[in-house]
Amino acid sequence: LAAALNLYMPVPMEVVLVTRETSDTRTFRCQPVDGGRVAFAPGQFMILSILGVGECPISIASSPLDGPWVELTVRNVGRVTAALHLGPPKGSLGLRGPLGNGFNLDRLKGRPLVLAAGGIGLAPLRSLIRFVHAAGEGFGPMTVLYGARTPDERLYRDELESWRRAPGTRVFEIVERDPAAAWTGPTGRVPDLFGRLGRLEGAAAVVCGPPPMIAPVVSSLEKAGVTAADIQVAVEGRMSCGIGKCGHCYIGDALVCTDGPVFTAQRLRSLGGL
Ligand SMILES: Cc1cc2nc3c(=O)[nH]c(=O)nc-3n(C[C@H](O)[C@H](O)[C@H](O)COP(=O)(O)OP(=O)(O)OC[C@H]3O[C@@H](n4cnc5c(N)ncnc54)[C@H](O)[C@@H]3O)c2cc1C
Ligand code: FES
């Protein structure tokens, strides 16, 4: 295990592949410089560190079964993310982690899965989708719901098509608006897709997206029959140290970085975060 030997110390990484997702978002495949392997579970995150610039938390977007690397899908919004997009100087890129609890895979096995994502929230769910497709056995049929602001802001466009074709997988997409008027799918928000799904009793769900999306999606899932204990929400709030030391990431009395970032909707509600 290359990473995680010392959670304070970034493991030196090199970017071996960059994929353009949208005008401001790219996926970076990062491999340990020492040739080691990053071991992690879907739903965990890394702290991206660029020497002389700073650090920020980023979800792991690849599956642990993909290879020795981690893939991070990063939106260029500020200092650290811009430095990564520019191409950090040799020797300045590091990752700390993997951090956080990840998805509870035992609670997802053997039942229909409903995965709901908005915007860049599809990144941690991509890790899970790729893992379920590769691991296969033990997992039930999967429904992926994905909402983006515009068609051009959708991530993983080629992969969305391959997921659609995968056995036991349904993909429903929705966009808020279509400036180019070329979108043939529905417009609206993720909760608007639930009308197509029917009842979901017995299903297990995973949700990740911008904060305003979480409560309406959880509510739609509950109305369709999924219990709050069976809904896992990956929270992407403010964070600093990532290891339970600085106190920047409290929701109620829970620390998102170490108790989360994945909480059941039941727990999130009891913490006052839903
Ligand atoms: C657990 C977790 C997982 C995340 N996963 C991803 C991911 O997979 N891909 C990705 O692109 N981003 C992800 N983020 C968000 C990412 O950490 C922030 O965008 C990042 O901190 C920006 O760092 P910066 O130095 O580039 O920007 P800064 O210079 O620090 O800030 C630039 C702008 O972004 C805003 N900002 C900073 N942090 C956040 C935040 N957490 N949410 C919303 N706005 C913020 C600031 O207010 C400011 O306007 C994740 C956050 C968390 C907590
Ligand atoms: S980010 Fe520092 S305690 Fe959670």
mmCIF file of C-alpha atoms and ligand atoms in Angstrom:
data_model
loop_
_atom_site.group_PDB
_atom_site.id
_atom_site.type_symbol
_atom_site.label_atom_id
_atom_site.label_comp_id
_atom_site.label_asym_id
_atom_site.label_seq_id
_atom_site.Cartn_x
_atom_site.Cartn_y
_atom_site.Cartn_z
ATOM 1 C CA LEU A 1 0.000 0.000 0.000
ATOM 2 C CA ALA A 2 1.810 3.093 -1.239
ATOM 3 C CA ALA A 3 -0.548 5.621 0.297
ATOM 4 C CA ALA A 4 -1.801 5.705 3.889
ATOM 5 C CA LEU A 5 1.477 4.753 5.572
ATOM 6 C CA ASN A 6 1.486 8.243 7.051
ATOM 7 C CA LEU A 7 -1.692 10.264 6.587
ATOM 8 C CA TYR A 8 0.203 13.520 7.254
ATOM 9 C CA MET A 9 2.647 12.884 4.427
ATOM 10 C CA PRO A 10 1.590 13.238 0.802
ATOM 11 C CA VAL A 11 2.757 10.308 -1.328
ATOM 12 C CA PRO A 12 4.578 11.631 -4.446
ATOM 13 C CA MET A 13 2.452 11.040 -7.544
ATOM 14 C CA GLU A 14 2.773 11.485 -11.273
ATOM 15 C CA VAL A 15 -0.098 12.131 -13.652
ATOM 16 C CA VAL A 16 -0.017 9.402 -16.306
ATOM 17 C CA LEU A 17 -3.243 10.251 -18.161
ATOM 18 C CA VAL A 18 -5.460 13.333 -18.456
ATOM 19 C CA THR A 19 -8.989 13.080 -19.919
ATOM 20 C CA ARG A 20 -11.020 16.176 -20.779
ATOM 21 C CA GLU A 21 -14.546 15.849 -19.377
ATOM 22 C CA THR A 22 -15.961 19.392 -19.827
ATOM 23 C CA SER A 23 -14.622 22.914 -20.424
ATOM 24 C CA ASP A 24 -13.470 23.190 -16.782
ATOM 25 C CA THR A 25 -13.213 19.570 -15.615
ATOM 26 C CA ARG A 26 -10.639 16.896 -16.299
ATOM 27 C CA THR A 27 -9.931 13.403 -14.990
ATOM 28 C CA PHE A 28 -6.347 12.847 -13.823
ATOM 29 C CA ARG A 29 -4.948 9.340 -13.492
ATOM 30 C CA CYS A 30 -2.353 9.523 -10.722
ATOM 31 C CA GLN A 31 0.156 6.796 -10.027
ATOM 32 C CA PRO A 32 2.639 6.607 -7.142
ATOM 33 C CA VAL A 33 6.095 7.654 -8.343
ATOM 34 C CA ASP A 34 7.624 4.727 -6.407
ATOM 35 C CA GLY A 35 5.620 2.233 -8.485
ATOM 36 C CA GLY A 36 3.366 1.251 -5.542
ATOM 37 C CA ARG A 37 -0.363 0.751 -5.562
ATOM 38 C CA VAL A 38 -3.050 2.952 -3.994
ATOM 39 C CA ALA A 39 -5.486 0.691 -2.135
ATOM 40 C CA PHE A 40 -8.886 2.212 -1.373
ATOM 41 C CA ALA A 41 -12.630 1.552 -1.280
ATOM 42 C CA PRO A 42 -15.326 3.256 -3.412
ATOM 43 C CA GLY A 43 -16.569 6.412 -1.682
ATOM 44 C CA GLN A 44 -13.225 7.327 -0.101
ATOM 45 C CA PHE A 45 -11.369 10.524 -0.966
ATOM 46 C CA MET A 46 -7.799 11.804 -1.185
ATOM 47 C CA ILE A 47 -6.248 15.097 -0.158
ATOM 48 C CA LEU A 48 -4.617 16.508 -3.271
ATOM 49 C CA SER A 49 -1.450 18.356 -2.393
ATOM 50 C CA ILE A 50 0.628 20.639 -4.605
ATOM 51 C CA LEU A 51 3.871 21.801 -3.046
ATOM 52 C CA GLY A 52 3.930 25.570 -2.561
ATOM 53 C CA VAL A 53 0.245 25.927 -3.505
ATOM 54 C CA GLY A 54 -1.890 24.010 -1.015
ATOM 55 C CA GLU A 55 -4.226 21.075 -0.518
ATOM 56 C CA CYS A 56 -7.856 20.154 -1.183
ATOM 57 C CA PRO A 57 -10.057 17.054 -0.824
ATOM 58 C CA ILE A 58 -11.055 15.186 -3.999
ATOM 59 C CA SER A 59 -13.215 12.043 -4.289
ATOM 60 C CA ILE A 60 -11.706 8.959 -5.863
ATOM 61 C CA ALA A 61 -13.430 8.436 -9.215
ATOM 62 C CA SER A 62 -11.850 5.135 -10.283
ATOM 63 C CA SER A 63 -12.532 1.621 -9.010
ATOM 64 C CA PRO A 64 -9.984 -0.149 -6.797
ATOM 65 C CA LEU A 65 -10.121 -2.967 -9.369
ATOM 66 C CA ASP A 66 -8.983 -0.665 -12.237
ATOM 67 C CA GLY A 67 -5.239 -0.699 -11.574
ATOM 68 C CA PRO A 68 -2.524 0.630 -9.252
ATOM 69 C CA TRP A 69 -3.624 4.228 -9.828
ATOM 70 C CA VAL A 70 -6.374 6.534 -8.612
ATOM 71 C CA GLU A 71 -8.372 8.723 -10.952
ATOM 72 C CA LEU A 72 -9.534 12.129 -9.714
ATOM 73 C CA THR A 73 -12.102 14.169 -11.643
ATOM 74 C CA VAL A 74 -11.317 17.772 -10.799
ATOM 75 C CA ARG A 75 -13.195 20.972 -11.565
ATOM 76 C CA ASN A 76 -10.946 23.992 -11.955
ATOM 77 C CA VAL A 77 -12.374 26.389 -9.348
ATOM 78 C CA GLY A 78 -9.439 27.847 -7.397
ATOM 79 C CA ARG A 79 -5.795 27.773 -6.430
ATOM 80 C CA VAL A 80 -5.037 24.050 -6.047
ATOM 81 C CA THR A 81 -7.358 22.801 -8.753
ATOM 82 C CA ALA A 82 -6.042 25.419 -11.225
ATOM 83 C CA ALA A 83 -2.454 24.379 -10.468
ATOM 84 C CA LEU A 84 -3.370 20.753 -11.212
ATOM 85 C CA HIS A 85 -5.052 21.712 -14.492
ATOM 86 C CA LEU A 86 -2.008 23.765 -15.502
ATOM 87 C CA GLY A 87 0.237 20.764 -14.874
ATOM 88 C CA PRO A 88 2.129 20.921 -11.578
ATOM 89 C CA PRO A 89 5.942 21.119 -11.757
ATOM 90 C CA LYS A 90 7.681 17.739 -11.599
ATOM 91 C CA GLY A 91 7.934 16.468 -8.032
ATOM 92 C CA SER A 92 5.306 18.829 -6.596
ATOM 93 C CA LEU A 93 2.212 16.600 -6.765
ATOM 94 C CA GLY A 94 1.239 14.392 -3.852
ATOM 95 C CA LEU A 95 -1.818 12.619 -2.459
ATOM 96 C CA ARG A 96 -2.694 11.918 1.180
ATOM 97 C CA GLY A 97 -5.067 9.097 1.930
ATOM 98 C CA PRO A 98 -7.240 7.253 1.120
ATOM 99 C CA LEU A 99 -9.429 8.976 3.716
ATOM 100 C CA GLY A 100 -12.988 8.629 5.001
ATOM 101 C CA ASN A 101 -15.257 5.643 5.413
ATOM 102 C CA GLY A 102 -16.415 4.948 1.842
ATOM 103 C CA PHE A 103 -19.738 3.369 0.883
ATOM 104 C CA ASN A 104 -21.093 0.528 3.012
ATOM 105 C CA LEU A 105 -20.907 -2.171 0.317
ATOM 106 C CA ASP A 106 -22.511 -4.852 2.528
ATOM 107 C CA ARG A 107 -25.680 -2.731 2.712
ATOM 108 C CA LEU A 108 -25.702 -2.419 -1.100
ATOM 109 C CA LYS A 109 -25.321 -6.104 -1.943
ATOM 110 C CA GLY A 110 -28.128 -8.383 -3.040
ATOM 111 C CA ARG A 111 -30.741 -5.700 -3.720
ATOM 112 C CA PRO A 112 -31.669 -3.273 -6.476
ATOM 113 C CA LEU A 113 -29.391 -0.228 -6.462
ATOM 114 C CA VAL A 114 -30.433 3.333 -7.201
ATOM 115 C CA LEU A 115 -27.519 5.739 -7.638
ATOM 116 C CA ALA A 116 -28.401 9.432 -7.941
ATOM 117 C CA ALA A 117 -25.803 12.064 -8.830
ATOM 118 C CA GLY A 118 -25.740 15.744 -9.686
ATOM 119 C CA GLY A 119 -22.851 17.516 -11.440
ATOM 120 C CA ILE A 120 -19.411 16.509 -10.216
ATOM 121 C CA GLY A 121 -21.123 14.272 -7.620
ATOM 122 C CA LEU A 122 -21.004 11.564 -10.284
ATOM 123 C CA ALA A 123 -17.248 11.162 -9.560
ATOM 124 C CA PRO A 124 -17.490 8.993 -6.394
ATOM 125 C CA LEU A 125 -20.451 7.121 -7.895
ATOM 126 C CA ARG A 126 -18.327 6.317 -10.969
ATOM 127 C CA SER A 127 -15.956 4.516 -8.587
ATOM 128 C CA LEU A 128 -18.878 2.467 -7.287
ATOM 129 C CA ILE A 129 -20.425 1.823 -10.729
ATOM 130 C CA ARG A 130 -17.097 0.604 -12.138
ATOM 131 C CA PHE A 131 -16.561 -1.543 -9.030
ATOM 132 C CA VAL A 132 -20.040 -3.126 -9.226
ATOM 133 C CA HIS A 133 -19.645 -3.830 -12.961
ATOM 134 C CA ALA A 134 -16.213 -5.417 -12.426
ATOM 135 C CA ALA A 135 -17.062 -7.304 -9.219
ATOM 136 C CA GLY A 136 -20.438 -8.407 -10.639
ATOM 137 C CA GLU A 137 -21.528 -11.097 -8.253
ATOM 138 C CA GLY A 138 -23.436 -10.130 -5.161
ATOM 139 C CA PHE A 139 -24.844 -6.906 -6.563
ATOM 140 C CA GLY A 140 -28.366 -6.461 -7.889
ATOM 141 C CA PRO A 141 -29.618 -4.480 -10.905
ATOM 142 C CA MET A 142 -28.550 -0.840 -10.956
ATOM 143 C CA THR A 143 -30.380 2.349 -11.896
ATOM 144 C CA VAL A 144 -28.227 5.447 -12.396
ATOM 145 C CA LEU A 145 -29.860 8.884 -12.275
ATOM 146 C CA TYR A 146 -27.655 11.757 -13.400
ATOM 147 C CA GLY A 147 -28.451 15.460 -13.581
ATOM 148 C CA ALA A 148 -26.259 18.200 -15.032
ATOM 149 C CA ARG A 149 -26.800 21.898 -15.653
ATOM 150 C CA THR A 150 -26.361 21.588 -19.445
ATOM 151 C CA PRO A 151 -25.585 18.709 -21.848
ATOM 152 C CA ASP A 152 -22.013 20.027 -22.219
ATOM 153 C CA GLU A 153 -21.457 19.812 -18.456
ATOM 154 C CA ARG A 154 -22.084 16.053 -18.305
ATOM 155 C CA LEU A 155 -19.080 14.030 -17.128
ATOM 156 C CA TYR A 156 -17.955 10.644 -18.520
ATOM 157 C CA ARG A 157 -20.095 10.905 -21.649
ATOM 158 C CA ASP A 158 -18.633 7.813 -23.360
ATOM 159 C CA GLU A 159 -18.889 5.816 -20.168
ATOM 160 C CA LEU A 160 -22.515 6.801 -19.612
ATOM 161 C CA GLU A 161 -23.247 5.120 -22.963
ATOM 162 C CA SER A 162 -21.335 1.970 -22.009
ATOM 163 C CA TRP A 163 -23.133 1.803 -18.626
ATOM 164 C CA ARG A 164 -26.438 2.088 -20.493
ATOM 165 C CA ARG A 165 -25.480 -0.998 -22.499
ATOM 166 C CA ALA A 166 -24.219 -3.008 -19.491
ATOM 167 C CA PRO A 167 -26.447 -5.907 -18.388
ATOM 168 C CA GLY A 168 -28.713 -5.063 -15.451
ATOM 169 C CA THR A 169 -28.007 -1.324 -15.686
ATOM 170 C CA ARG A 170 -30.387 1.520 -16.534
ATOM 171 C CA VAL A 171 -29.211 5.111 -16.952
ATOM 172 C CA PHE A 172 -31.543 8.118 -16.853
ATOM 173 C CA GLU A 173 -30.138 11.571 -17.511
ATOM 174 C CA ILE A 174 -31.641 15.015 -17.161
ATOM 175 C CA VAL A 175 -30.293 18.538 -17.767
ATOM 176 C CA GLU A 176 -31.532 21.829 -16.338
ATOM 177 C CA ARG A 177 -31.303 23.691 -19.631
ATOM 178 C CA ASP A 178 -29.972 23.235 -23.146
ATOM 179 C CA PRO A 179 -28.525 26.429 -24.650
ATOM 180 C CA ALA A 180 -27.699 24.639 -27.941
ATOM 181 C CA ALA A 181 -31.216 23.138 -28.267
ATOM 182 C CA ALA A 182 -29.714 19.774 -29.285
ATOM 183 C CA TRP A 183 -30.674 17.713 -26.209
ATOM 184 C CA THR A 184 -33.310 15.082 -26.886
ATOM 185 C CA GLY A 185 -33.607 13.903 -23.269
ATOM 186 C CA PRO A 186 -35.688 15.400 -20.459
ATOM 187 C CA THR A 187 -35.051 18.785 -18.866
ATOM 188 C CA GLY A 188 -35.421 19.487 -15.161
ATOM 189 C CA ARG A 189 -33.719 18.157 -12.047
ATOM 190 C CA VAL A 190 -32.896 14.697 -10.703
ATOM 191 C CA PRO A 191 -36.126 14.390 -8.613
ATOM 192 C CA ASP A 192 -38.096 14.828 -11.872
ATOM 193 C CA LEU A 193 -36.717 11.447 -13.030
ATOM 194 C CA PHE A 194 -38.453 9.492 -10.257
ATOM 195 C CA GLY A 195 -41.760 9.498 -12.146
ATOM 196 C CA ARG A 196 -40.160 7.009 -14.576
ATOM 197 C CA LEU A 197 -39.032 4.535 -11.918
ATOM 198 C CA GLY A 198 -42.105 3.219 -10.129
ATOM 199 C CA ARG A 199 -41.909 1.865 -6.566
ATOM 200 C CA LEU A 200 -38.450 1.182 -5.101
ATOM 201 C CA GLU A 201 -39.224 -0.800 -1.915
ATOM 202 C CA GLY A 202 -36.262 -2.984 -0.915
ATOM 203 C CA ALA A 203 -33.776 -0.935 -2.944
ATOM 204 C CA ALA A 204 -30.563 0.543 -1.559
ATOM 205 C CA ALA A 205 -29.605 4.019 -2.732
ATOM 206 C CA VAL A 206 -26.516 6.197 -2.937
ATOM 207 C CA VAL A 207 -26.680 9.972 -3.466
ATOM 208 C CA CYS A 208 -23.979 12.552 -4.198
ATOM 209 C CA GLY A 209 -24.304 16.052 -5.563
ATOM 210 C CA PRO A 210 -24.478 19.733 -4.702
ATOM 211 C CA PRO A 211 -26.016 20.465 -1.272
ATOM 212 C CA PRO A 212 -29.359 21.814 -2.645
ATOM 213 C CA MET A 213 -29.904 18.526 -4.487
ATOM 214 C CA ILE A 214 -29.586 16.206 -1.482
ATOM 215 C CA ALA A 215 -32.831 16.821 0.452
ATOM 216 C CA PRO A 216 -35.168 16.678 -2.595
ATOM 217 C CA VAL A 217 -33.536 13.468 -3.863
ATOM 218 C CA VAL A 218 -33.661 11.796 -0.443
ATOM 219 C CA SER A 219 -37.302 12.820 -0.174
ATOM 220 C CA SER A 220 -38.085 11.357 -3.638
ATOM 221 C CA LEU A 221 -36.370 8.095 -2.683
ATOM 222 C CA GLU A 222 -38.346 7.875 0.561
ATOM 223 C CA LYS A 223 -41.624 8.587 -1.235
ATOM 224 C CA ALA A 224 -40.787 5.718 -3.613
ATOM 225 C CA GLY A 225 -40.341 3.368 -0.624
ATOM 226 C CA VAL A 226 -36.589 3.409 0.156
ATOM 227 C CA THR A 227 -35.952 3.724 3.897
ATOM 228 C CA ALA A 228 -33.659 6.466 5.260
ATOM 229 C CA ALA A 229 -31.369 3.744 6.659
ATOM 230 C CA ASP A 230 -30.905 2.375 3.136
ATOM 231 C CA ILE A 231 -29.934 5.714 1.576
ATOM 232 C CA GLN A 232 -26.211 6.517 1.688
ATOM 233 C CA VAL A 233 -25.284 10.152 1.068
ATOM 234 C CA ALA A 234 -21.711 11.182 0.184
ATOM 235 C CA VAL A 235 -21.238 14.676 1.620
ATOM 236 C CA GLU A 236 -18.846 17.148 -0.045
ATOM 237 C CA GLY A 237 -18.764 20.052 2.394
ATOM 238 C CA ARG A 238 -15.910 22.197 3.663
ATOM 239 C CA MET A 239 -12.837 20.350 4.818
ATOM 240 C CA SER A 240 -9.265 21.141 5.748
ATOM 241 C CA CYS A 241 -7.011 18.530 7.378
ATOM 242 C CA GLY A 242 -9.030 15.478 6.294
ATOM 243 C CA ILE A 243 -7.938 13.479 9.341
ATOM 244 C CA GLY A 244 -10.101 14.629 12.250
ATOM 245 C CA LYS A 245 -7.707 17.203 13.717
ATOM 246 C CA CYS A 246 -8.815 20.695 12.681
ATOM 247 C CA GLY A 247 -12.575 20.626 13.366
ATOM 248 C CA HIS A 248 -13.486 22.390 10.090
ATOM 249 C CA CYS A 249 -15.946 19.752 8.901
ATOM 250 C CA TYR A 250 -18.487 19.202 11.702
ATOM 251 C CA ILE A 251 -22.099 18.345 10.893
ATOM 252 C CA GLY A 252 -23.756 18.221 14.295
ATOM 253 C CA ASP A 253 -21.252 16.293 16.399
ATOM 254 C CA ALA A 254 -19.869 14.216 13.500
ATOM 255 C CA LEU A 255 -16.707 14.949 11.549
ATOM 256 C CA VAL A 256 -17.311 14.563 7.806
ATOM 257 C CA CYS A 257 -13.668 13.640 7.137
ATOM 258 C CA THR A 258 -13.439 10.696 9.552
ATOM 259 C CA ASP A 259 -17.048 9.702 10.400
ATOM 260 C CA GLY A 260 -18.018 10.271 6.736
ATOM 261 C CA PRO A 261 -18.002 11.464 4.037
ATOM 262 C CA VAL A 262 -20.707 8.801 3.590
ATOM 263 C CA PHE A 263 -23.667 8.927 6.029
ATOM 264 C CA THR A 264 -27.034 7.253 5.880
ATOM 265 C CA ALA A 265 -29.880 9.725 5.357
ATOM 266 C CA GLN A 266 -31.152 8.541 8.753
ATOM 267 C CA ARG A 267 -27.920 9.601 10.476
ATOM 268 C CA LEU A 268 -27.584 12.823 8.489
ATOM 269 C CA ARG A 269 -31.097 13.771 9.612
ATOM 270 C CA SER A 270 -30.282 13.040 13.257
ATOM 271 C CA LEU A 271 -27.167 15.244 12.920
ATOM 272 C CA GLY A 272 -29.270 18.111 11.549
ATOM 273 C CA GLY A 273 -27.543 17.893 8.150
ATOM 274 C CA LEU A 274 -30.669 17.041 6.159
HETATM 275 C C1 LIG B 1 -15.045 14.957 0.499
HETATM 276 C C2 LIG B 1 -14.930 15.936 -0.663
HETATM 277 C C3 LIG B 1 -14.805 15.441 -1.943
HETATM 278 C C4 LIG B 1 -14.661 16.330 -3.025
HETATM 279 N N1 LIG B 1 -14.534 15.794 -4.273
HETATM 280 C C5 LIG B 1 -14.324 16.606 -5.319
HETATM 281 C C6 LIG B 1 -14.119 16.049 -6.616
HETATM 282 O O1 LIG B 1 -14.157 14.821 -6.829
HETATM 283 N N2 LIG B 1 -13.862 16.899 -7.631
HETATM 284 C C7 LIG B 1 -13.802 18.274 -7.451
HETATM 285 O O2 LIG B 1 -13.547 19.002 -8.424
HETATM 286 N N3 LIG B 1 -14.034 18.834 -6.233
HETATM 287 C C8 LIG B 1 -14.279 18.030 -5.173
HETATM 288 N N4 LIG B 1 -14.471 18.576 -3.932
HETATM 289 C C9 LIG B 1 -14.461 20.055 -3.796
HETATM 290 C C10 LIG B 1 -13.013 20.539 -3.761
HETATM 291 O O3 LIG B 1 -12.383 20.080 -2.563
HETATM 292 C C11 LIG B 1 -12.982 22.071 -3.798
HETATM 293 O O4 LIG B 1 -13.462 22.524 -5.050
HETATM 294 C C12 LIG B 1 -11.532 22.496 -3.589
HETATM 295 O O5 LIG B 1 -11.324 22.660 -2.198
HETATM 296 C C13 LIG B 1 -11.133 23.732 -4.306
HETATM 297 O O6 LIG B 1 -9.780 23.990 -3.957
HETATM 298 P P1 LIG B 1 -9.001 25.173 -4.658
HETATM 299 O O7 LIG B 1 -7.762 25.443 -3.858
HETATM 300 O O8 LIG B 1 -8.806 24.877 -6.109
HETATM 301 O O9 LIG B 1 -10.044 26.367 -4.546
HETATM 302 P P2 LIG B 1 -10.050 27.587 -3.503
HETATM 303 O O10 LIG B 1 -9.047 28.576 -4.022
HETATM 304 O O11 LIG B 1 -9.908 27.098 -2.117
HETATM 305 O O12 LIG B 1 -11.555 28.096 -3.697
HETATM 306 C C14 LIG B 1 -12.061 28.436 -4.966
HETATM 307 C C15 LIG B 1 -13.581 28.563 -4.925
HETATM 308 O O13 LIG B 1 -14.219 27.310 -4.610
HETATM 309 C C16 LIG B 1 -15.030 27.440 -3.461
HETATM 310 N N5 LIG B 1 -14.916 26.179 -2.720
HETATM 311 C C17 LIG B 1 -13.853 25.725 -2.029
HETATM 312 N N6 LIG B 1 -14.143 24.523 -1.474
HETATM 313 C C18 LIG B 1 -15.418 24.231 -1.822
HETATM 314 C C19 LIG B 1 -16.293 23.121 -1.571
HETATM 315 N N7 LIG B 1 -15.941 22.071 -0.819
HETATM 316 N N8 LIG B 1 -17.532 23.129 -2.140
HETATM 317 C C20 LIG B 1 -17.913 24.185 -2.894
HETATM 318 N N9 LIG B 1 -17.137 25.263 -3.157
HETATM 319 C C21 LIG B 1 -15.906 25.277 -2.639
HETATM 320 C C22 LIG B 1 -14.501 28.635 -2.728
HETATM 321 O O14 LIG B 1 -15.502 29.264 -1.964
HETATM 322 C C23 LIG B 1 -14.064 29.541 -3.875
HETATM 323 O O15 LIG B 1 -15.135 30.262 -4.410
HETATM 324 C C24 LIG B 1 -14.643 17.731 -2.828
HETATM 325 C C25 LIG B 1 -14.785 18.233 -1.524
HETATM 326 C C26 LIG B 1 -14.913 17.345 -0.446
HETATM 327 C C27 LIG B 1 -15.034 17.890 0.930
HETATM 328 S S1 FES B 2 -11.266 18.364 7.926
HETATM 329 FE FE1 FES B 2 -10.137 18.659 9.756
HETATM 330 S S2 FES B 2 -11.370 17.659 11.234
HETATM 331 FE FE2 FES B 2 -12.344 17.177 9.351
#
